[in-house]
Short mmCIF file of C-alpha atoms in Angstrom, two decimals:
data_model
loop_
_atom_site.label_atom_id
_atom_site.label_comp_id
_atom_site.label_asym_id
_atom_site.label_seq_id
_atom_site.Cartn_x
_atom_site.Cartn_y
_atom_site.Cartn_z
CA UNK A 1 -7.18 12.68 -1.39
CA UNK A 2 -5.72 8.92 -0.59
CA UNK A 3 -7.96 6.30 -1.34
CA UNK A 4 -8.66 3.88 1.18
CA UNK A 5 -8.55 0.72 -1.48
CA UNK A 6 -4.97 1.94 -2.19
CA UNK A 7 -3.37 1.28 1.26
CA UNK A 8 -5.26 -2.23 1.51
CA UNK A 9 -3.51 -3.11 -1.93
CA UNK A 10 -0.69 -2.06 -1.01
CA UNK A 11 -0.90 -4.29 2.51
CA UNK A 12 -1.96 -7.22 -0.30
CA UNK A 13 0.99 -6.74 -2.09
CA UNK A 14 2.95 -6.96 0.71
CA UNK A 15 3.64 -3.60 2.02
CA UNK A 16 3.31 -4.44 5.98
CA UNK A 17 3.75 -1.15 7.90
CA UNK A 18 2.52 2.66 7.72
CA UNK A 19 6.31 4.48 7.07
CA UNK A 20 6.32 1.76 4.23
CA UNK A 21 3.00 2.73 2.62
CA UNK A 22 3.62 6.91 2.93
CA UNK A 23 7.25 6.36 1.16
CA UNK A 24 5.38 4.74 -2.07
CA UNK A 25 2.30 6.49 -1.78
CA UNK A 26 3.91 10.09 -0.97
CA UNK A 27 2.28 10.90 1.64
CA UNK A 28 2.90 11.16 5.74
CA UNK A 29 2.87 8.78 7.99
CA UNK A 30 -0.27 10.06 9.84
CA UNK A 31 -2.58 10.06 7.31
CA UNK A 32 -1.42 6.12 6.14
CA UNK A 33 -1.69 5.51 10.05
CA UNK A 34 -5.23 7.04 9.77
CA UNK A 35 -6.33 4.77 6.86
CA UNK A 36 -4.99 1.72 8.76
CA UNK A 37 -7.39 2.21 11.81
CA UNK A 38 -10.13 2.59 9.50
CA UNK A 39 -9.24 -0.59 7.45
CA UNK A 40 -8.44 -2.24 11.27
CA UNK A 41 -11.69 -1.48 12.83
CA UNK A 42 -13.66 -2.82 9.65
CA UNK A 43 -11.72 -5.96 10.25
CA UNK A 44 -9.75 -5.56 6.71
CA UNK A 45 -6.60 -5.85 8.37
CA UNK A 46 -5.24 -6.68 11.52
CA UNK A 47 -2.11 -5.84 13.55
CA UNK A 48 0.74 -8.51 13.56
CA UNK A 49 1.32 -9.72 17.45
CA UNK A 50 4.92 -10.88 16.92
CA UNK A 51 5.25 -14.35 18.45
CA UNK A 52 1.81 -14.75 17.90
CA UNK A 53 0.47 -17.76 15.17
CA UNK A 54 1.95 -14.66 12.63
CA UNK A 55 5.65 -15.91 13.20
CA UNK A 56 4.68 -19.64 12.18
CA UNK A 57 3.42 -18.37 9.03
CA UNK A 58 5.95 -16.31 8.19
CA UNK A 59 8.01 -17.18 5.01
CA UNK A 60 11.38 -16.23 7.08
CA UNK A 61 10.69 -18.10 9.82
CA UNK A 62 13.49 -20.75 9.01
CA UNK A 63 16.32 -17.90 8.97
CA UNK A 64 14.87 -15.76 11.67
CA UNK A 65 17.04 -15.12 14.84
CA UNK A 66 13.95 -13.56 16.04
CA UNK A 67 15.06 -9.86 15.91
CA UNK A 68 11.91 -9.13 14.90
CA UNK A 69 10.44 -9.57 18.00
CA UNK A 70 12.57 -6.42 18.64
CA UNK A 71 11.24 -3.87 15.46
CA UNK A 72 9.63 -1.01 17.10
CA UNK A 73 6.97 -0.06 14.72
CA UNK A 74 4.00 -1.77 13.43
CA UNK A 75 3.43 -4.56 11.13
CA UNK A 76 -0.36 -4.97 9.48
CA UNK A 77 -1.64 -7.85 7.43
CA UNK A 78 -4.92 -8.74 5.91
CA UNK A 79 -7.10 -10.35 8.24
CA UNK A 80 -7.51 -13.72 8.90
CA UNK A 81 -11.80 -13.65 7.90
CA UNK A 82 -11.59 -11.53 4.84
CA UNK A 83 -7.91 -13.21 3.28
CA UNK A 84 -10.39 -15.32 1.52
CA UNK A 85 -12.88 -12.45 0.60
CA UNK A 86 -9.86 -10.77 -0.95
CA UNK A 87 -11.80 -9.18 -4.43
CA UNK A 88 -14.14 -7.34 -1.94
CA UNK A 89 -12.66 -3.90 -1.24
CA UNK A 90 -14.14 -1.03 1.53
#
């Protein structure tokens, strides 16, 4: 069974979307996908709206030819409200 505190580490650590997260935790894409709209509706993480406040943020901003705007899957990050609650876990 995949614990729930494993895929928000892994989004921590930098690990930003679901195909990302199954390939290192060896499992499929559904049940990461699963785990994410958990962590999502507990306001954990949140969904990356590129072009949103995300993209001025964004450590590659300088470089980017905004091709990302483009990527067809889905990026997560830890929410805005509980970045600074970060040592409290679901």
């Amino acid at each position: 069974m995949v614990n729930i505190e494993e895929v928000l580490e892994l989004i921590k650590s930098g690990y930003t979307n679901p195909k990302e997260i199954a390939r290192v935790m060896g499992i499929n894409v559904e049940e990461v996908s699963g785990i994410i709209k958990i962590l999502e509706s507990l306001g954990y993480i949140e969904k990356v709206e590129f072009g949103s406040s995300v993209c001025s943020r964004c450590p590659m901003k300088k470089i980017c030819s905004g091709s990302c705007i483009h990527f067809k899957g889905q990026i997560y990050q830890i929410s805005e409200k509980n970045s600074s609650n970060s040592s409290k876990t679901p």
